[in-house]
Backbone as JSON Lines, residues from 0, in Angstrom:
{"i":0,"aa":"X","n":[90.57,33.68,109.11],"ca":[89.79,34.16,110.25],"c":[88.47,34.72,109.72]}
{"i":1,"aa":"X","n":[87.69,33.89,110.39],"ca":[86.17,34.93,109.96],"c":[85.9,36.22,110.51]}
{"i":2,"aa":"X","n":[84.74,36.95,109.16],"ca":[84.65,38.2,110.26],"c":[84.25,38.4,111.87]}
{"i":3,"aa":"X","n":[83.41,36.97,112.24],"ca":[82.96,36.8,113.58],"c":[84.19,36.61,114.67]}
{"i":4,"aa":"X","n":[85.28,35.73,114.54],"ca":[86.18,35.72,115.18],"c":[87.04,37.05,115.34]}
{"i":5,"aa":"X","n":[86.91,37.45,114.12],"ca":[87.91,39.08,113.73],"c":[87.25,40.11,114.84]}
{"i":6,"aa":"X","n":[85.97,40.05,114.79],"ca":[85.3,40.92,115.83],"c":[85.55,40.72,117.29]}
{"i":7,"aa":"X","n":[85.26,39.26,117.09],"ca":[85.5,38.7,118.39],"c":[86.5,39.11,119.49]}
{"i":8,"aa":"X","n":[87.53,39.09,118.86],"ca":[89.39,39.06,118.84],"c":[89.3,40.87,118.96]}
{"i":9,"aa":"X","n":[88.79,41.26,118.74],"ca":[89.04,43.27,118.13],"c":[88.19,43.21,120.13]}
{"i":10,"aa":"X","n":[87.15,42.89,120.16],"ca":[86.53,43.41,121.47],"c":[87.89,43.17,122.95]}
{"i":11,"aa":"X","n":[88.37,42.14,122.52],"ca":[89.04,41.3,123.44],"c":[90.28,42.05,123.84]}
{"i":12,"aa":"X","n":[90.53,43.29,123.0],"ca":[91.69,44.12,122.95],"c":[91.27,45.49,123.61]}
{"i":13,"aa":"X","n":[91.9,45.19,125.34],"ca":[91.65,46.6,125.98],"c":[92.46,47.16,126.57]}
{"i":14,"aa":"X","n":[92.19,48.1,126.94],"ca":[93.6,48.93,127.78],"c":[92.86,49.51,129.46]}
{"i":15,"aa":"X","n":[92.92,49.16,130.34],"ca":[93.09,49.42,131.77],"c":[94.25,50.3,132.19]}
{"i":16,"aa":"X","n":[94.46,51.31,132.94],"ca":[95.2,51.97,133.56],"c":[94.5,52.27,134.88]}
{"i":17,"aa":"X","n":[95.55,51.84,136.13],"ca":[94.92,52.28,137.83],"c":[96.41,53.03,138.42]}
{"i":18,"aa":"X","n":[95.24,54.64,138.63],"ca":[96.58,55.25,139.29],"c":[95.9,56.28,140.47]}
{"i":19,"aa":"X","n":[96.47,56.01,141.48],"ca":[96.04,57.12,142.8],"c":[96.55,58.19,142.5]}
{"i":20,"aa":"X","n":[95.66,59.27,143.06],"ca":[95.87,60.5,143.32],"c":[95.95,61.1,144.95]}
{"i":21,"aa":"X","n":[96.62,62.02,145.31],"ca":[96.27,62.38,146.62],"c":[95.59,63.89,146.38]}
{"i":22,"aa":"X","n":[94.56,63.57,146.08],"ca":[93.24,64.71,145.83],"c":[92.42,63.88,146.38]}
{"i":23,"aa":"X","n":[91.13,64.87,146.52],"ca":[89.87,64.28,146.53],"c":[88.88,64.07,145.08]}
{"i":24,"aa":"X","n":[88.39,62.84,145.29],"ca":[87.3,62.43,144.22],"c":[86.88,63.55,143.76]}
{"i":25,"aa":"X","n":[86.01,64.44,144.24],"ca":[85.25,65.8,143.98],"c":[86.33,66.58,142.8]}
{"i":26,"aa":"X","n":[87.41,66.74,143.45],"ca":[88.47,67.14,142.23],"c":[88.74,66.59,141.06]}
{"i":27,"aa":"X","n":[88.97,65.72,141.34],"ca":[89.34,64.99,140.18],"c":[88.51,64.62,139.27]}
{"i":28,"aa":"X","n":[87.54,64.33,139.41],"ca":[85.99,64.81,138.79],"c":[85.86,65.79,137.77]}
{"i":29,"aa":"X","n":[85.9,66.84,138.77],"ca":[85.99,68.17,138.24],"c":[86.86,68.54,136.91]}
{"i":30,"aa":"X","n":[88.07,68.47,137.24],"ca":[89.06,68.49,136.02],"c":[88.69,67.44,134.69]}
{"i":31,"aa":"X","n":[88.06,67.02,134.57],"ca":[87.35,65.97,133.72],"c":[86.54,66.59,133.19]}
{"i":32,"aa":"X","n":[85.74,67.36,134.12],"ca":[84.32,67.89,133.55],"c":[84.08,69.51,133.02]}
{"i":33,"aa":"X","n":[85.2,70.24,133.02],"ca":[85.19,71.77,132.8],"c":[86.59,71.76,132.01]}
{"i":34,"aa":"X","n":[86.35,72.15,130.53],"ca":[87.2,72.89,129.61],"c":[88.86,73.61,130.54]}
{"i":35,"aa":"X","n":[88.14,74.4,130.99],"ca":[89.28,75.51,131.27],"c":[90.29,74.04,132.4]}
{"i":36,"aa":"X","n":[89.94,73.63,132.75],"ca":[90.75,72.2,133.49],"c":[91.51,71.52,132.6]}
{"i":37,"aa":"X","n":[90.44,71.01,131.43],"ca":[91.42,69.93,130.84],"c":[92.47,70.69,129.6]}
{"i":38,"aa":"X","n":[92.27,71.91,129.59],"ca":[93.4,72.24,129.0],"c":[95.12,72.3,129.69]}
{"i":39,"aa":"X","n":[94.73,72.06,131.11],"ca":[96.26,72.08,131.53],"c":[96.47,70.82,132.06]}
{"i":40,"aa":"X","n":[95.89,69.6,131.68],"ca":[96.49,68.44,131.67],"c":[96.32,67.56,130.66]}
{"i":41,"aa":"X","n":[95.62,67.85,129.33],"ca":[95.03,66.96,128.52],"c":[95.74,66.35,127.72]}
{"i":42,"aa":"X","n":[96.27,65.4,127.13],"ca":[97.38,64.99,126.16],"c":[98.52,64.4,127.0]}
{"i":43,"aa":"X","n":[99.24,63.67,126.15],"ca":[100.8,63.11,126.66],"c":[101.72,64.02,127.08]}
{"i":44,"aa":"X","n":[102.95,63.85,127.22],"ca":[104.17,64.22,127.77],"c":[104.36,65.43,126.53]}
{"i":45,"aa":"X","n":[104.76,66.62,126.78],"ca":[104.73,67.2,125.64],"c":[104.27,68.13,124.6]}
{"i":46,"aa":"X","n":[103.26,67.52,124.79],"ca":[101.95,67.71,123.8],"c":[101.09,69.07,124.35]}
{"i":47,"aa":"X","n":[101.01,69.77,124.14],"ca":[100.02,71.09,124.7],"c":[98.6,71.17,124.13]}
{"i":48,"aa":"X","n":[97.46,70.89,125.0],"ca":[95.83,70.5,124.87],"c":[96.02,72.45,124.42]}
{"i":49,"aa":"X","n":[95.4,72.92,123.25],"ca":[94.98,74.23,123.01],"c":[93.37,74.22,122.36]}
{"i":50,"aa":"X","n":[92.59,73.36,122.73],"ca":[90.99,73.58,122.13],"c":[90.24,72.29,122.72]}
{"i":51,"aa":"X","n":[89.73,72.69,123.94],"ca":[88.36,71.92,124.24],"c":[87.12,72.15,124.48]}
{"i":52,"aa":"X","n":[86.22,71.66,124.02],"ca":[84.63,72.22,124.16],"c":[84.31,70.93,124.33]}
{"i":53,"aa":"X","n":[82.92,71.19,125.17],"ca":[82.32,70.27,125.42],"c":[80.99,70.59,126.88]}
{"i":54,"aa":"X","n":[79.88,69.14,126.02],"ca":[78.78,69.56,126.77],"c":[78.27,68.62,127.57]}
{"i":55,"aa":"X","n":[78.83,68.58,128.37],"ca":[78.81,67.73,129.32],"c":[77.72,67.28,130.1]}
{"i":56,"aa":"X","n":[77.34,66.35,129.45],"ca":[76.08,65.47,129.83],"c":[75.75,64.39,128.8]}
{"i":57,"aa":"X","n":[74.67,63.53,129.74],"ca":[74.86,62.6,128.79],"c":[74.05,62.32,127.24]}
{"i":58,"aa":"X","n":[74.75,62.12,126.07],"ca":[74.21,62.61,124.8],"c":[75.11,63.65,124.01]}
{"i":59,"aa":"X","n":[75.53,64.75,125.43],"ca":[76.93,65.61,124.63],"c":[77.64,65.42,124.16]}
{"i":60,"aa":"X","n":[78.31,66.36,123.34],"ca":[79.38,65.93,122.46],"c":[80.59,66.8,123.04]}
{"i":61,"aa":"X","n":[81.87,66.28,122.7],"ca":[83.18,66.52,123.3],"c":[84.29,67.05,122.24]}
{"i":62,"aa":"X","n":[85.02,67.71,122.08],"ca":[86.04,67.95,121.25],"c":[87.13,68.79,121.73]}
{"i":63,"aa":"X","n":[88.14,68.05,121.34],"ca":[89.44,68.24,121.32],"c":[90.59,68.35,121.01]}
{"i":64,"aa":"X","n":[91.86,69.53,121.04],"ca":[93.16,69.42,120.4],"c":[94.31,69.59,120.33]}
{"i":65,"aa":"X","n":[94.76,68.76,120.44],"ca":[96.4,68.63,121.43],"c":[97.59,68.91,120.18]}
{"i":66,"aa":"X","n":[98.21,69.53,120.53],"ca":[99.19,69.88,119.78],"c":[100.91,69.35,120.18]}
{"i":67,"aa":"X","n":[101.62,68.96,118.85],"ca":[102.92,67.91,119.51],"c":[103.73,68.98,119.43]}
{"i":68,"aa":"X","n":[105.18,68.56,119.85],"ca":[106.19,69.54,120.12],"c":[106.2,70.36,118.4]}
{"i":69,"aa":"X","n":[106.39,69.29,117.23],"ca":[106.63,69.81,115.82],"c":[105.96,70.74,115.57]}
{"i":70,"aa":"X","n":[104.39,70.86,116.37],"ca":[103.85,71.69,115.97],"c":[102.38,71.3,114.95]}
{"i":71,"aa":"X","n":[102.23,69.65,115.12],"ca":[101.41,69.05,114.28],"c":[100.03,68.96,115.69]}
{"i":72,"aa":"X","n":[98.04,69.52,114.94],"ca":[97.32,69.32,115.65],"c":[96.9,67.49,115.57]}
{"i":73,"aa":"X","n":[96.27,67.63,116.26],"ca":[95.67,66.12,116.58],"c":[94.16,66.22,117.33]}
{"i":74,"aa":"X","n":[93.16,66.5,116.6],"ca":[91.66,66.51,116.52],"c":[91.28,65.27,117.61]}
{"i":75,"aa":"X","n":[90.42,65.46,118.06],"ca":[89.6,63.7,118.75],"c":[88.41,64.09,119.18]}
{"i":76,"aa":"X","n":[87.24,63.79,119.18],"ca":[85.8,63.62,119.88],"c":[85.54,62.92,120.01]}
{"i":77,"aa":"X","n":[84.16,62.93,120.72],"ca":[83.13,62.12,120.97],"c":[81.92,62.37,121.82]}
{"i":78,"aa":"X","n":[81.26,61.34,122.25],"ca":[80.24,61.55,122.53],"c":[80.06,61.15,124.33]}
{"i":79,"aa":"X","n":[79.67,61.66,125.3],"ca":[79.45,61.17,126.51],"c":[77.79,60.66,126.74]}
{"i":80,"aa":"X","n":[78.46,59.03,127.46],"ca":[77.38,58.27,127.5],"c":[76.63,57.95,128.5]}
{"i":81,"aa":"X","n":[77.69,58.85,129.57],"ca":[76.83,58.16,131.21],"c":[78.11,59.16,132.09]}
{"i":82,"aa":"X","n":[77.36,60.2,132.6],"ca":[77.83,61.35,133.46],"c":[77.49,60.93,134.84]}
{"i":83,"aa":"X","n":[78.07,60.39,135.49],"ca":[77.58,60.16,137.3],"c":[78.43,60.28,138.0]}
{"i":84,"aa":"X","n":[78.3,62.14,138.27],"ca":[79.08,62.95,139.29],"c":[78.72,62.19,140.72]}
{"i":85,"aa":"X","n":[80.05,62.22,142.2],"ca":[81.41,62.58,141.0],"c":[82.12,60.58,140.67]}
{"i":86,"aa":"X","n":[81.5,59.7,140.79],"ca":[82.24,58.64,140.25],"c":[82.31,57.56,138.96]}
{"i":87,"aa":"X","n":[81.71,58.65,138.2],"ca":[81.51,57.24,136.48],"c":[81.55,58.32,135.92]}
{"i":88,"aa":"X","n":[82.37,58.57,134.3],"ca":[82.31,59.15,133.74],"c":[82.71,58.24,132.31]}
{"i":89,"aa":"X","n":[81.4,58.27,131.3],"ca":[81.68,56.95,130.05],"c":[81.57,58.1,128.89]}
{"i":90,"aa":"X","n":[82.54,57.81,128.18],"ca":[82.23,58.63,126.36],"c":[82.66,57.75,125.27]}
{"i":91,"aa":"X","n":[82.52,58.23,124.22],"ca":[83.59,57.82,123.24],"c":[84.25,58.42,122.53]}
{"i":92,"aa":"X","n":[85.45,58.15,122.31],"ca":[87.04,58.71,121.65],"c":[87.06,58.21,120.42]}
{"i":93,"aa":"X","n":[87.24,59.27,119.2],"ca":[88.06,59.07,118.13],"c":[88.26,60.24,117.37]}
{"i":94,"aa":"X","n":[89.78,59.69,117.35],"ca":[90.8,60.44,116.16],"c":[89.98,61.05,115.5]}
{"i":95,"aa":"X","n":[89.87,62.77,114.84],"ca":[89.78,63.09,113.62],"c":[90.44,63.04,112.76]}
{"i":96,"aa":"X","n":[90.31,62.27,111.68],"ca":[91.21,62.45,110.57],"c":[90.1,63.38,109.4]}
{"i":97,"aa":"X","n":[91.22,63.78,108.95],"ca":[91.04,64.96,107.67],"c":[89.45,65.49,108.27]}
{"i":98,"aa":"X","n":[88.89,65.73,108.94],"ca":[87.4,66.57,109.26],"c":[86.62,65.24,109.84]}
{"i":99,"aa":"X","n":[87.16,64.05,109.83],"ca":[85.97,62.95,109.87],"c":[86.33,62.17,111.06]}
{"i":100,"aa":"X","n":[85.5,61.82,111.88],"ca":[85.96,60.95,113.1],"c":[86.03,59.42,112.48]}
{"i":101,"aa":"X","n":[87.74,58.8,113.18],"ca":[87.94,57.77,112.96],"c":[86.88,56.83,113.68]}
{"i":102,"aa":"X","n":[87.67,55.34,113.93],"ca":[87.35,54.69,114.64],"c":[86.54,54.75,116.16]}
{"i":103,"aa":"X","n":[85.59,54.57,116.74],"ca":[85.06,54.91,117.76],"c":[85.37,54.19,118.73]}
{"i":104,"aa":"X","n":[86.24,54.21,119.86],"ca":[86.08,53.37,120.98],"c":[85.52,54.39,121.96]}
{"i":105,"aa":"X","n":[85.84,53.36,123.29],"ca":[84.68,53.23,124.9],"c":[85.24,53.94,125.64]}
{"i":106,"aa":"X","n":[85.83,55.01,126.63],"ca":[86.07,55.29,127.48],"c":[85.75,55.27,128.98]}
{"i":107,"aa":"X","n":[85.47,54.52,129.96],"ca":[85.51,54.52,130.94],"c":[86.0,55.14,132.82]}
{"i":108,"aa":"X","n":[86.04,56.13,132.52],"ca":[86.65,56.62,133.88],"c":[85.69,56.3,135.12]}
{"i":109,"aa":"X","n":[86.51,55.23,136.2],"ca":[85.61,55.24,137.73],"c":[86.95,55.99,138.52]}
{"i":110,"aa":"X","n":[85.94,56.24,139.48],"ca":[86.52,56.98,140.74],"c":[86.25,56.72,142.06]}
{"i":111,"aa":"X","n":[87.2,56.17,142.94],"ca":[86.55,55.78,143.96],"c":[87.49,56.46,145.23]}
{"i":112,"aa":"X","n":[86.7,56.48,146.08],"ca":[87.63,57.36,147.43],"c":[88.18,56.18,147.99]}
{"i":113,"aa":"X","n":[89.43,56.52,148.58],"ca":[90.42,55.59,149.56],"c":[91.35,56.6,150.18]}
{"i":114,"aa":"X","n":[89.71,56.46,151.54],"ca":[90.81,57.59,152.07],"c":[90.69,59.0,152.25]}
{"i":115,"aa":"X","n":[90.34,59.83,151.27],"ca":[90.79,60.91,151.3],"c":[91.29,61.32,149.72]}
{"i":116,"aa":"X","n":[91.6,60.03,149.23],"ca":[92.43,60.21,148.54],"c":[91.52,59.35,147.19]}
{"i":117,"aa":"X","n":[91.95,59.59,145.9],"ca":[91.28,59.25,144.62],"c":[91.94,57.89,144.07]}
{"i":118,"aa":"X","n":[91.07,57.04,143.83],"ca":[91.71,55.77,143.21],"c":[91.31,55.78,141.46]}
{"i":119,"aa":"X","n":[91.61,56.03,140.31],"ca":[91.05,56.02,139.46],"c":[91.15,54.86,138.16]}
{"i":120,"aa":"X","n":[90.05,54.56,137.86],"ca":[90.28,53.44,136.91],"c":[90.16,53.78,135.17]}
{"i":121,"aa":"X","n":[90.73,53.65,134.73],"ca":[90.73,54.22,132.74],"c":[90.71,52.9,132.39]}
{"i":122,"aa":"X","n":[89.69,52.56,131.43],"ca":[89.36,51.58,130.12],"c":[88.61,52.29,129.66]}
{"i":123,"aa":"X","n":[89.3,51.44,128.41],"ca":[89.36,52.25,126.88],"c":[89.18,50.81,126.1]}
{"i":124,"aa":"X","n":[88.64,50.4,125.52],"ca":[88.03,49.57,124.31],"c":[87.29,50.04,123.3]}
{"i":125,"aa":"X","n":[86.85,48.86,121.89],"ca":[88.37,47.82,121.93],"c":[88.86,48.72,120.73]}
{"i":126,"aa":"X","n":[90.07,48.15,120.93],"ca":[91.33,48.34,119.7],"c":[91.81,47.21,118.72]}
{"i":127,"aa":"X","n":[91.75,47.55,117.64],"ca":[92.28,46.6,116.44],"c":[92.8,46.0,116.79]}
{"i":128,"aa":"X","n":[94.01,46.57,117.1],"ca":[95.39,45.35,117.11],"c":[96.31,45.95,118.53]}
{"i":129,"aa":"X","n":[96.94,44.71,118.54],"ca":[97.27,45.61,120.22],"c":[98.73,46.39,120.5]}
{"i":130,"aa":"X","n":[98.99,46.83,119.0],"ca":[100.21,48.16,118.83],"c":[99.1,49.06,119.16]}
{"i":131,"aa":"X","n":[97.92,49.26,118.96],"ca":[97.38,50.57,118.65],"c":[97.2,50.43,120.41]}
{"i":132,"aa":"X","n":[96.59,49.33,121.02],"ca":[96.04,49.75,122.33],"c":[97.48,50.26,122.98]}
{"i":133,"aa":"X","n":[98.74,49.15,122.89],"ca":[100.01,49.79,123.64],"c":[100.31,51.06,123.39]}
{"i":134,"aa":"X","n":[100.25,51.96,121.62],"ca":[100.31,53.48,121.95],"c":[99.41,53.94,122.45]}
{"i":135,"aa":"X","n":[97.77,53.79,122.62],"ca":[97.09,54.59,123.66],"c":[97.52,54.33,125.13]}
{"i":136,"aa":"X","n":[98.48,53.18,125.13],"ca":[98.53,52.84,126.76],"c":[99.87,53.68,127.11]}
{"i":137,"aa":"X","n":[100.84,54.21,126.19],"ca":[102.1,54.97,126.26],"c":[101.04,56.26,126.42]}
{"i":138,"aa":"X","n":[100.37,57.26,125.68],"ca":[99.71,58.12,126.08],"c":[98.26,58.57,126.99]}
{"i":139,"aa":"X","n":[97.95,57.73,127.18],"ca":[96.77,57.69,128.25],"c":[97.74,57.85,129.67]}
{"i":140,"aa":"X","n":[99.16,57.13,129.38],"ca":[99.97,56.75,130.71],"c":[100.56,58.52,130.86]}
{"i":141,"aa":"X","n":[100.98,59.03,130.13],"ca":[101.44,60.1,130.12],"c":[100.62,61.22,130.4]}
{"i":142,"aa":"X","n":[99.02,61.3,129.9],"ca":[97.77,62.07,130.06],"c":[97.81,61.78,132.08]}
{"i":143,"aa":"X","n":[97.49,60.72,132.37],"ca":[97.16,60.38,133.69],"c":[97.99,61.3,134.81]}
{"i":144,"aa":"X","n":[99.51,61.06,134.14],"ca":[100.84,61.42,134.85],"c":[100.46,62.97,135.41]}
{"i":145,"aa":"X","n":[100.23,63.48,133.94],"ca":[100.0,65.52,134.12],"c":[98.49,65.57,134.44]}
{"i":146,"aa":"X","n":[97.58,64.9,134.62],"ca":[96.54,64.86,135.31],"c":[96.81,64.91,137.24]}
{"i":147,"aa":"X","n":[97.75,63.78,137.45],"ca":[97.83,63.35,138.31],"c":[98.95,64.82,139.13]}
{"i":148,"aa":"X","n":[99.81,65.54,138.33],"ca":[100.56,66.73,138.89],"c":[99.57,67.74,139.01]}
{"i":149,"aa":"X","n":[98.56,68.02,138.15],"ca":[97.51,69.26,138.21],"c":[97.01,69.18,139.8]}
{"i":150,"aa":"X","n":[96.35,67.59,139.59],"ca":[95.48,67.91,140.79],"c":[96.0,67.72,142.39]}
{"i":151,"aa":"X","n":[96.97,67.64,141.86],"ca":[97.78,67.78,143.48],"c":[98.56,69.28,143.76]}
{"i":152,"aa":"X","n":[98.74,69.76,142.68],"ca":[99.26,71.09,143.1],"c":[98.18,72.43,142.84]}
{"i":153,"aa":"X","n":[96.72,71.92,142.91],"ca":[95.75,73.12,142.7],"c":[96.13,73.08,143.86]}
């Protein structure tokens, strides 16, 4: 495989998640965009978000850190690329390892009203290989879930 196809093949690997909320857009927004929010839904099943900062706009930088049941942190930043309250919200995600940000992918959040009610769309590109996109798609699925309990029981 050439490196052109290798690239090729790496873009082609994405992850989509669509899940309603019965909130309003404006909310759900919100919890996206203010610290003291995404600490009580941020991370998978489990996992307890204890450190987010972030400057929210576009050019800002984002950081974050979720902690697993064992007790092991898990670092991630990035950068936000396109803030358009309340329905587009674009950054990019990656892992810190040892002090250094991994790999960089795309984040995508749209938001659209139906209703009354929040329709939300997550892509995330691309990913190497598509074990790595299926575990972001096991935890993005789990992030969404306790997203999706916050903002119905503010």
């Amino acid at each position: 495989m050439t490196a052109a196809t290798a690239n090729a093949t790496r873009k082609d690997i994405g992850l989509e998640i669509v899940r309603d909320f019965e909130a309003p857009v404006s909310l759900v927004f919100k919890v996206w965009s203010t610290p003291e929010h995404m600490l009580r839904w941020w991370g998978p099943r489990d996992f307890t978000p204890h450190s987010v900062s972030m400057d929210f706009r576009p050019g800002g930088a984002w950081r974050a850190c979720i902690r697993s049941p064992e007790g092991q942190d898990y670092w991630m930043s990035g950068v936000y690329r396109e803030v358009r309250e309340p329905e587009k919200l674009v950054f990019t995600f990656a892992w810190d390892e040892d002090g250094a940000p991994g790999a960089d992918t795309l984040i995508t959040v749209s938001l659209a009203d139906i209703g009354g009610k929040t329709r939300l769309v997550f892509q995330q590109t691309p990913f190497e290989t598509v074990e790595e996109r299926d575990s972001h798609q096991e935890g993005w699925g789990e992030c969404l879930e306790r997203l999706r309990d916050f903002v119905e029981h503010v």
